[in-house]
PDB file of C-alpha atoms in Angstrom:
ATOM      1  CA  UNK A   1     -54.901 -61.269-134.296  1.00  0.00           C
ATOM      2  CA  UNK A   2     -54.016 -62.681-137.703  1.00  0.00           C
ATOM      3  CA  UNK A   3     -55.822 -62.296-141.008  1.00  0.00           C
ATOM      4  CA  UNK A   4     -56.275 -65.568-142.887  1.00  0.00           C
ATOM      5  CA  UNK A   5     -57.638 -66.902-146.135  1.00  0.00           C
ATOM      6  CA  UNK A   6     -59.248 -70.336-146.042  1.00  0.00           C
ATOM      7  CA  UNK A   7     -59.688 -72.263-149.284  1.00  0.00           C
ATOM      8  CA  UNK A   8     -62.169 -75.150-149.127  1.00  0.00           C
ATOM      9  CA  UNK A   9     -61.659 -78.174-151.345  1.00  0.00           C
ATOM     10  CA  UNK A  10     -64.478 -79.692-153.348  1.00  0.00           C
ATOM     11  CA  UNK A  11     -67.594 -77.897-152.174  1.00  0.00           C
ATOM     12  CA  UNK A  12     -70.577 -77.022-154.353  1.00  0.00           C
ATOM     13  CA  UNK A  13     -69.452 -79.709-156.776  1.00  0.00           C
ATOM     14  CA  UNK A  14     -69.881 -83.464-156.648  1.00  0.00           C
ATOM     15  CA  UNK A  15     -72.825 -83.440-154.247  1.00  0.00           C
ATOM     16  CA  UNK A  16     -71.295 -81.447-151.397  1.00  0.00           C
ATOM     17  CA  UNK A  17     -73.399 -78.306-151.383  1.00  0.00           C
ATOM     18  CA  UNK A  18     -72.914 -75.700-148.704  1.00  0.00           C
ATOM     19  CA  UNK A  19     -74.630 -72.345-148.665  1.00  0.00           C
ATOM     20  CA  UNK A  20     -72.179 -69.658-147.703  1.00  0.00           C
ATOM     21  CA  UNK A  21     -74.672 -68.181-145.198  1.00  0.00           C
ATOM     22  CA  UNK A  22     -74.870 -71.589-143.470  1.00  0.00           C
ATOM     23  CA  UNK A  23     -71.089 -71.855-143.400  1.00  0.00           C
ATOM     24  CA  UNK A  24     -70.734 -68.398-141.909  1.00  0.00           C
ATOM     25  CA  UNK A  25     -73.341 -69.212-139.253  1.00  0.00           C
ATOM     26  CA  UNK A  26     -71.576 -72.479-138.338  1.00  0.00           C
ATOM     27  CA  UNK A  27     -68.243 -70.705-137.915  1.00  0.00           C
ATOM     28  CA  UNK A  28     -69.698 -68.402-135.225  1.00  0.00           C
ATOM     29  CA  UNK A  29     -69.107 -71.155-132.647  1.00  0.00           C
ATOM     30  CA  UNK A  30     -65.383 -71.241-133.428  1.00  0.00           C
ATOM     31  CA  UNK A  31     -62.514 -68.888-132.505  1.00  0.00           C
ATOM     32  CA  UNK A  32     -62.861 -66.761-135.638  1.00  0.00           C
ATOM     33  CA  UNK A  33     -63.949 -63.157-136.104  1.00  0.00           C
ATOM     34  CA  UNK A  34     -64.775 -60.967-139.099  1.00  0.00           C
ATOM     35  CA  UNK A  35     -65.702 -64.044-141.146  1.00  0.00           C
ATOM     36  CA  UNK A  36     -66.490 -63.250-144.780  1.00  0.00           C
ATOM     37  CA  UNK A  37     -67.297 -65.687-147.552  1.00  0.00           C
ATOM     38  CA  UNK A  38     -66.295 -64.866-151.102  1.00  0.00           C
ATOM     39  CA  UNK A  39     -67.950 -66.280-154.183  1.00  0.00           C
ATOM     40  CA  UNK A  40     -69.715 -69.627-153.877  1.00  0.00           C
ATOM     41  CA  UNK A  41     -66.644 -71.752-154.443  1.00  0.00           C
ATOM     42  CA  UNK A  42     -65.382 -72.008-150.891  1.00  0.00           C
ATOM     43  CA  UNK A  43     -63.242 -68.983-150.177  1.00  0.00           C
ATOM     44  CA  UNK A  44     -63.337 -67.490-146.690  1.00  0.00           C
ATOM     45  CA  UNK A  45     -61.386 -64.714-145.029  1.00  0.00           C
ATOM     46  CA  UNK A  46     -61.331 -64.306-141.275  1.00  0.00           C
ATOM     47  CA  UNK A  47     -59.382 -63.185-138.270  1.00  0.00           C
ATOM     48  CA  UNK A  48     -58.177 -65.405-135.464  1.00  0.00           C
ATOM     49  CA  UNK A  49     -55.720 -65.471-132.607  1.00  0.00           C
ATOM     50  CA  UNK A  50     -54.865 -69.036-133.630  1.00  0.00           C
ATOM     51  CA  UNK A  51     -51.965 -69.832-135.946  1.00  0.00           C
ATOM     52  CA  UNK A  52     -52.642 -71.090-139.480  1.00  0.00           C
ATOM     53  CA  UNK A  53     -52.361 -74.784-138.546  1.00  0.00           C
ATOM     54  CA  UNK A  54     -54.815 -74.353-135.659  1.00  0.00           C
ATOM     55  CA  UNK A  55     -57.219 -72.406-137.906  1.00  0.00           C
ATOM     56  CA  UNK A  56     -57.070 -75.325-140.362  1.00  0.00           C
ATOM     57  CA  UNK A  57     -57.822 -77.866-137.622  1.00  0.00           C
ATOM     58  CA  UNK A  58     -60.751 -75.875-136.181  1.00  0.00           C
ATOM     59  CA  UNK A  59     -62.193 -75.024-139.594  1.00  0.00           C
ATOM     60  CA  UNK A  60     -62.118 -78.645-140.781  1.00  0.00           C
ATOM     61  CA  UNK A  61     -63.698 -79.758-137.496  1.00  0.00           C
ATOM     62  CA  UNK A  62     -66.535 -77.273-138.062  1.00  0.00           C
ATOM     63  CA  UNK A  63     -67.143 -78.542-141.593  1.00  0.00           C
ATOM     64  CA  UNK A  64     -67.114 -82.186-140.528  1.00  0.00           C
ATOM     65  CA  UNK A  65     -69.435 -81.677-137.565  1.00  0.00           C
ATOM     66  CA  UNK A  66     -71.840 -79.258-139.229  1.00  0.00           C
ATOM     67  CA  UNK A  67     -71.997 -80.544-142.792  1.00  0.00           C
ATOM     68  CA  UNK A  68     -71.022 -84.183-142.301  1.00  0.00           C
ATOM     69  CA  UNK A  69     -68.288 -84.713-144.860  1.00  0.00           C
ATOM     70  CA  UNK A  70     -64.536 -85.281-144.862  1.00  0.00           C
ATOM     71  CA  UNK A  71     -63.447 -81.695-145.253  1.00  0.00           C
ATOM     72  CA  UNK A  72     -60.047 -80.384-146.289  1.00  0.00           C
ATOM     73  CA  UNK A  73     -58.940 -76.794-146.380  1.00  0.00           C
ATOM     74  CA  UNK A  74     -55.787 -74.850-147.120  1.00  0.00           C
ATOM     75  CA  UNK A  75     -55.150 -71.916-144.784  1.00  0.00           C
ATOM     76  CA  UNK A  76     -52.763 -69.088-145.622  1.00  0.00           C
ATOM     77  CA  UNK A  77     -52.057 -65.801-143.938  1.00  0.00           C
ATOM     78  CA  UNK A  78     -53.331 -62.747-145.771  1.00  0.00           C
ATOM     79  CA  UNK A  79     -49.748 -61.630-146.276  1.00  0.00           C
ATOM     80  CA  UNK A  80     -48.803 -64.970-147.836  1.00  0.00           C
ATOM     81  CA  UNK A  81     -51.703 -64.830-150.284  1.00  0.00           C
ATOM     82  CA  UNK A  82     -50.395 -61.420-151.371  1.00  0.00           C
ATOM     83  CA  UNK A  83     -46.886 -62.797-151.819  1.00  0.00           C
ATOM     84  CA  UNK A  84     -48.151 -65.661-153.957  1.00  0.00           C
ATOM     85  CA  UNK A  85     -50.187 -63.336-156.174  1.00  0.00           C
ATOM     86  CA  UNK A  86     -47.130 -61.102-156.613  1.00  0.00           C
ATOM     87  CA  UNK A  87     -44.886 -64.096-157.373  1.00  0.00           C
ATOM     88  CA  UNK A  88     -47.104 -65.452-160.137  1.00  0.00           C
ATOM     89  CA  UNK A  89     -45.361 -64.945-163.497  1.00  0.00           C
ATOM     90  CA  UNK A  90     -48.553 -65.399-165.524  1.00  0.00           C
ATOM     91  CA  UNK A  91     -51.240 -62.811-166.305  1.00  0.00           C
ATOM     92  CA  UNK A  92     -54.546 -62.590-164.456  1.00  0.00           C
ATOM     93  CA  UNK A  93     -56.255 -61.463-167.646  1.00  0.00           C
ATOM     94  CA  UNK A  94     -55.471 -63.058-170.978  1.00  0.00           C
ATOM     95  CA  UNK A  95     -57.785 -63.990-173.844  1.00  0.00           C
ATOM     96  CA  UNK A  96     -55.983 -67.210-174.786  1.00  0.00           C
ATOM     97  CA  UNK A  97     -55.104 -68.702-171.376  1.00  0.00           C
ATOM     98  CA  UNK A  98     -56.312 -68.814-167.804  1.00  0.00           C
ATOM     99  CA  UNK A  99     -53.914 -68.731-164.891  1.00  0.00           C
ATOM    100  CA  UNK A 100     -54.518 -71.120-162.007  1.00  0.00           C
ATOM    101  CA  UNK A 101     -52.840 -71.473-158.646  1.00  0.00           C
ATOM    102  CA  UNK A 102     -52.793 -74.857-156.957  1.00  0.00           C
ATOM    103  CA  UNK A 103     -52.536 -74.459-153.189  1.00  0.00           C
ATOM    104  CA  UNK A 104     -51.440 -77.254-150.900  1.00  0.00           C
ATOM    105  CA  UNK A 105     -51.461 -78.076-147.225  1.00  0.00           C
ATOM    106  CA  UNK A 106     -49.048 -80.920-147.990  1.00  0.00           C
ATOM    107  CA  UNK A 107     -45.783 -79.813-149.598  1.00  0.00           C
ATOM    108  CA  UNK A 108     -44.780 -83.356-150.569  1.00  0.00           C
ATOM    109  CA  UNK A 109     -48.076 -83.795-152.407  1.00  0.00           C
ATOM    110  CA  UNK A 110     -47.540 -80.534-154.292  1.00  0.00           C
ATOM    111  CA  UNK A 111     -43.990 -81.639-155.139  1.00  0.00           C
ATOM    112  CA  UNK A 112     -45.387 -84.869-156.574  1.00  0.00           C
ATOM    113  CA  UNK A 113     -48.090 -83.056-158.538  1.00  0.00           C
ATOM    114  CA  UNK A 114     -45.588 -80.545-159.911  1.00  0.00           C
ATOM    115  CA  UNK A 115     -43.231 -83.324-161.026  1.00  0.00           C
ATOM    116  CA  UNK A 116     -46.115 -85.234-162.614  1.00  0.00           C
ATOM    117  CA  UNK A 117     -47.059 -82.044-164.477  1.00  0.00           C
ATOM    118  CA  UNK A 118     -43.505 -81.733-165.749  1.00  0.00           C
ATOM    119  CA  UNK A 119     -43.644 -85.333-166.978  1.00  0.00           C
ATOM    120  CA  UNK A 120     -46.805 -84.579-168.987  1.00  0.00           C
ATOM    121  CA  UNK A 121     -44.862 -82.231-171.220  1.00  0.00           C
ATOM    122  CA  UNK A 122     -46.359 -79.107-172.696  1.00  0.00           C
ATOM    123  CA  UNK A 123     -47.606 -77.878-169.308  1.00  0.00           C
ATOM    124  CA  UNK A 124     -46.484 -74.400-168.417  1.00  0.00           C
ATOM    125  CA  UNK A 125     -46.162 -74.184-164.656  1.00  0.00           C
ATOM    126  CA  UNK A 126     -44.112 -72.319-162.070  1.00  0.00           C
ATOM    127  CA  UNK A 127     -43.500 -73.104-158.424  1.00  0.00           C
ATOM    128  CA  UNK A 128     -44.399 -70.086-156.285  1.00  0.00           C
ATOM    129  CA  UNK A 129     -43.371 -71.521-152.938  1.00  0.00           C
ATOM    130  CA  UNK A 130     -43.666 -74.661-150.825  1.00  0.00           C
ATOM    131  CA  UNK A 131     -47.461 -74.351-150.752  1.00  0.00           C
ATOM    132  CA  UNK A 132     -48.293 -73.118-154.246  1.00  0.00           C
ATOM    133  CA  UNK A 133     -47.666 -73.529-157.943  1.00  0.00           C
ATOM    134  CA  UNK A 134     -49.115 -71.657-160.909  1.00  0.00           C
ATOM    135  CA  UNK A 135     -50.093 -73.166-164.233  1.00  0.00           C
ATOM    136  CA  UNK A 136     -51.714 -72.143-167.481  1.00  0.00           C
ATOM    137  CA  UNK A 137     -54.687 -73.691-169.210  1.00  0.00           C
ATOM    138  CA  UNK A 138     -56.137 -72.798-172.591  1.00  0.00           C
ATOM    139  CA  UNK A 139     -59.158 -70.506-172.392  1.00  0.00           C
ATOM    140  CA  UNK A 140     -62.303 -72.571-172.772  1.00  0.00           C
ATOM    141  CA  UNK A 141     -60.481 -75.837-172.230  1.00  0.00           C
ATOM    142  CA  UNK A 142     -59.427 -75.822-168.603  1.00  0.00           C
ATOM    143  CA  UNK A 143     -61.245 -78.958-167.475  1.00  0.00           C
ATOM    144  CA  UNK A 144     -60.006 -80.904-170.487  1.00  0.00           C
ATOM    145  CA  UNK A 145     -56.395 -79.812-170.083  1.00  0.00           C
ATOM    146  CA  UNK A 146     -53.985 -82.624-169.168  1.00  0.00           C
ATOM    147  CA  UNK A 147     -52.839 -80.883-165.995  1.00  0.00           C
ATOM    148  CA  UNK A 148     -56.398 -80.192-164.840  1.00  0.00           C
ATOM    149  CA  UNK A 149     -57.266 -83.873-165.244  1.00  0.00           C
ATOM    150  CA  UNK A 150     -54.097 -84.832-163.386  1.00  0.00           C
ATOM    151  CA  UNK A 151     -54.713 -82.468-160.467  1.00  0.00           C
ATOM    152  CA  UNK A 152     -58.346 -83.637-160.131  1.00  0.00           C
ATOM    153  CA  UNK A 153     -57.291 -87.189-159.255  1.00  0.00           C
ATOM    154  CA  UNK A 154     -58.443 -88.488-155.867  1.00  0.00           C
ATOM    155  CA  UNK A 155     -54.797 -88.816-154.811  1.00  0.00           C
ATOM    156  CA  UNK A 156     -54.521 -85.023-154.511  1.00  0.00           C
ATOM    157  CA  UNK A 157     -57.949 -84.403-152.976  1.00  0.00           C
ATOM    158  CA  UNK A 158     -56.932 -84.165-149.320  1.00  0.00           C
ATOM    159  CA  UNK A 159     -53.988 -81.867-149.814  1.00  0.00           C
ATOM    160  CA  UNK A 160     -54.607 -79.488-152.713  1.00  0.00           C
ATOM    161  CA  UNK A 161     -57.134 -77.079-154.125  1.00  0.00           C
ATOM    162  CA  UNK A 162     -56.985 -74.855-157.184  1.00  0.00           C
ATOM    163  CA  UNK A 163     -58.152 -71.293-157.780  1.00  0.00           C
ATOM    164  CA  UNK A 164     -58.103 -68.984-160.759  1.00  0.00           C
ATOM    165  CA  UNK A 165     -55.588 -66.168-160.258  1.00  0.00           C
ATOM    166  CA  UNK A 166     -58.424 -63.620-160.501  1.00  0.00           C
ATOM    167  CA  UNK A 167     -60.122 -65.325-157.545  1.00  0.00           C
ATOM    168  CA  UNK A 168     -56.888 -65.309-155.552  1.00  0.00           C
ATOM    169  CA  UNK A 169     -56.584 -61.552-156.163  1.00  0.00           C
ATOM    170  CA  UNK A 170     -60.127 -61.042-154.790  1.00  0.00           C
ATOM    171  CA  UNK A 171     -59.288 -63.167-151.748  1.00  0.00           C
ATOM    172  CA  UNK A 172     -56.041 -61.247-151.207  1.00  0.00           C
ATOM    173  CA  UNK A 173     -57.868 -57.930-151.289  1.00  0.00           C
ATOM    174  CA  UNK A 174     -60.644 -59.106-148.945  1.00  0.00           C
ATOM    175  CA  UNK A 175     -58.192 -60.600-146.422  1.00  0.00           C
ATOM    176  CA  UNK A 176     -56.099 -57.440-146.419  1.00  0.00           C
ATOM    177  CA  UNK A 177     -59.218 -55.330-145.772  1.00  0.00           C
ATOM    178  CA  UNK A 178     -60.258 -57.198-142.586  1.00  0.00           C
TER     179      UNK A 178
END
């Protein structure tokens, strides 16, 4: 039995609203146990005998069938979430900046996004592994930051999602506690 973190892309924004209680109920018909939702931004921890790729496939199928939208998720093992948090060179708490982690189910897409961020200039980012990169945004100006606008483009929708480092720490702790 493996412990996993599932990061949903684009829910509770842009017209796709899913109550976490409804999501949890829908997942009961799938091969997952100990399902817990965290925050309202689409973070789930669970256990499954499936591997990460199979969890992704089943989870997306559930979202599409139950909630009727083209769903994309990134699935990582609990251990991998911990490794990514530990690898992040930026602080979780800072008054002048916020640390974000962009997670990807498509390494090539993350490579492209990382390179595009480098081309912007002035973007502080670090690659944490094939499925994640960290970047800084000014406190109070995240959505207006050049990298945030870049990563929000439709091109990256199906393969990436971004979380604040503080959120990733909460997910790490919840997945480890399953």
